């Protein structure tokens, strides 16, 4: 009985770890995209502000 349990544990934990990493990546992807978009907007505004000060 212990051998069967060892086999289950040896295969179950790595599979669960892989699924948890994939789930985390799926959950974090929209947050990363939103941060990328906000960063782009901040860069554009910063360039506009620097440009307006350079003109004066």
Coordinates of N, CA and C in Angstrom, one line a residue:
X1 N 0.8 -1.2 0.0 CA 0.0 0.0 0.0 C 0.9 1.3 0.0
X2 N 2.0 1.2 0.7 CA 2.8 2.4 0.8 C 3.5 2.7 -0.5
X3 N 3.8 1.6 -1.3 CA 4.4 1.8 -2.6 C 3.4 2.6 -3.6
X4 N 2.1 2.2 -3.5 CA 1.2 2.9 -4.3 C 1.0 4.4 -3.9
X5 N 1.1 4.6 -2.6 CA 1.0 6.0 -2.1 C 2.2 6.8 -2.6
X6 N 3.4 6.2 -2.5 CA 4.6 6.8 -3.0 C 4.6 7.2 -4.5
X7 N 4.0 6.3 -5.3 CA 3.9 6.6 -6.7 C 2.9 7.7 -6.9
X8 N 1.8 7.7 -6.2 CA 0.8 8.8 -6.4 C 1.5 10.1 -6.0
X9 N 2.2 10.2 -4.8 CA 2.8 11.4 -4.4 C 3.9 11.9 -5.4
X10 N 4.6 10.9 -5.9 CA 5.7 11.3 -6.8 C 5.2 11.9 -8.1
X11 N 4.0 11.6 -8.5 CA 3.4 12.1 -9.8 C 2.4 13.3 -9.5
X12 N 1.7 13.2 -8.4 CA 0.7 14.2 -8.1 C 1.3 15.6 -7.8
X13 N 2.3 15.7 -7.0 CA 2.8 17.0 -6.6 C 3.4 17.7 -7.7
X14 N 4.2 17.1 -8.6 CA 4.7 17.9 -9.8 C 3.6 18.3 -10.7
X15 N 2.6 17.5 -10.9 CA 1.5 17.9 -11.7 C 0.7 19.1 -11.1
X16 N 0.4 19.0 -9.8 CA -0.2 20.1 -9.2 C 0.6 21.4 -9.2
X17 N 1.9 21.3 -9.1 CA 2.8 22.4 -9.2 C 2.7 23.1 -10.6
X18 N 2.7 22.2 -11.6 CA 2.6 22.7 -13.0 C 1.3 23.4 -13.2
X19 N 0.2 22.8 -12.8 CA -1.1 23.5 -12.9 C -1.2 24.8 -12.2
X20 N -0.6 24.9 -11.0 CA -0.7 26.1 -10.2 C 0.1 27.2 -10.9
X21 N 1.3 26.9 -11.5 CA 2.1 27.9 -12.2 C 1.3 28.4 -13.4
X22 N 0.7 27.5 -14.1 CA -0.1 27.9 -15.3 C -1.3 28.7 -14.9
X23 N -2.0 28.4 -13.8 CA -3.1 29.1 -13.4 C -2.7 30.5 -12.9
X24 N -1.5 30.6 -12.2 CA -1.0 31.9 -11.8 C -0.7 32.8 -13.0
X25 N -0.1 32.2 -14.1 CA 0.3 32.9 -15.3 C -0.9 33.5 -16.0
X26 N -2.0 32.7 -16.0 CA -3.2 33.1 -16.6 C -3.9 34.2 -15.8
X27 N -3.8 34.2 -14.5 CA -4.4 35.2 -13.7 C -3.6 36.5 -13.8
X28 N -2.3 36.5 -13.9 CA -1.4 37.7 -13.9 C -1.3 38.3 -15.2
X29 N -1.6 37.7 -16.3 CA -1.5 38.2 -17.7 C -2.3 39.5 -17.9
X30 N -3.6 39.6 -17.5 CA -4.3 40.8 -17.7 C -3.7 42.0 -16.9
X31 N -3.2 41.7 -15.7 CA -2.6 42.7 -14.9 C -1.4 43.3 -15.5
X32 N -0.6 42.4 -16.1 CA 0.6 42.8 -16.8 C 0.3 43.7 -18.0
X33 N -0.7 43.3 -18.8 CA -1.1 44.1 -19.9 C -1.6 45.5 -19.5
X34 N -2.4 45.5 -18.4 CA -2.9 46.8 -17.9 C -1.7 47.7 -17.5
X35 N -0.7 47.1 -16.8 CA 0.4 47.9 -16.4 C 1.2 48.4 -17.6
X36 N 1.3 47.6 -18.6 CA 2.1 48.0 -19.8 C 1.4 49.2 -20.5
X37 N 0.0 49.1 -20.6 CA -0.7 50.2 -21.2 C -0.6 51.5 -20.4
X38 N -0.7 51.4 -19.0 CA -0.5 52.6 -18.2 C 0.9 53.1 -18.3
X39 N 1.9 52.3 -18.4 CA 3.2 52.7 -18.5 C 3.4 53.5 -19.8
X40 N 2.8 53.0 -20.9 CA 2.9 53.7 -22.2 C 2.2 55.0 -22.1
X41 N 1.1 55.1 -21.5 CA 0.4 56.4 -21.3 C 1.2 57.4 -20.5
X42 N 1.8 56.9 -19.5 CA 2.7 57.8 -18.6 C 3.9 58.3 -19.4
X43 N 4.5 57.4 -20.2 CA 5.6 57.9 -21.1 C 5.2 58.9 -22.0
X44 N 4.0 58.8 -22.7 CA 3.5 59.8 -23.6 C 3.3 61.1 -22.9
X45 N 2.7 61.1 -21.8 CA 2.4 62.4 -21.1 C 3.7 63.0 -20.6
X46 N 4.6 62.2 -20.2 CA 5.9 62.8 -19.8 C 6.6 63.4 -20.9
X47 N 6.6 62.8 -22.1 CA 7.2 63.4 -23.3 C 6.6 64.7 -23.6
X48 N 5.2 64.8 -23.5 CA 4.5 66.0 -23.9 C 4.9 67.1 -22.9
X49 N 4.9 66.8 -21.6 CA 5.3 67.8 -20.6 C 6.7 68.3 -20.8
X50 N 7.6 67.4 -21.0 CA 9.0 67.8 -21.3 C 9.1 68.7 -22.5
X51 N 8.3 68.3 -23.5 CA 8.3 69.1 -24.8 C 7.8 70.5 -24.6
X52 N 6.7 70.6 -23.8 CA 6.1 71.9 -23.6 C 7.1 72.8 -22.7
X53 N 7.9 72.2 -21.9 CA 8.8 73.0 -21.1 C 10.0 73.4 -22.0
X54 N 10.4 72.6 -22.9 CA 11.5 72.9 -23.8 C 11.2 74.0 -24.8
X55 N 9.9 74.1 -25.1 CA 9.5 75.2 -26.1 C 9.6 76.5 -25.4
X56 N 9.4 76.6 -24.1 CA 9.3 77.9 -23.4 C 10.7 78.5 -23.2

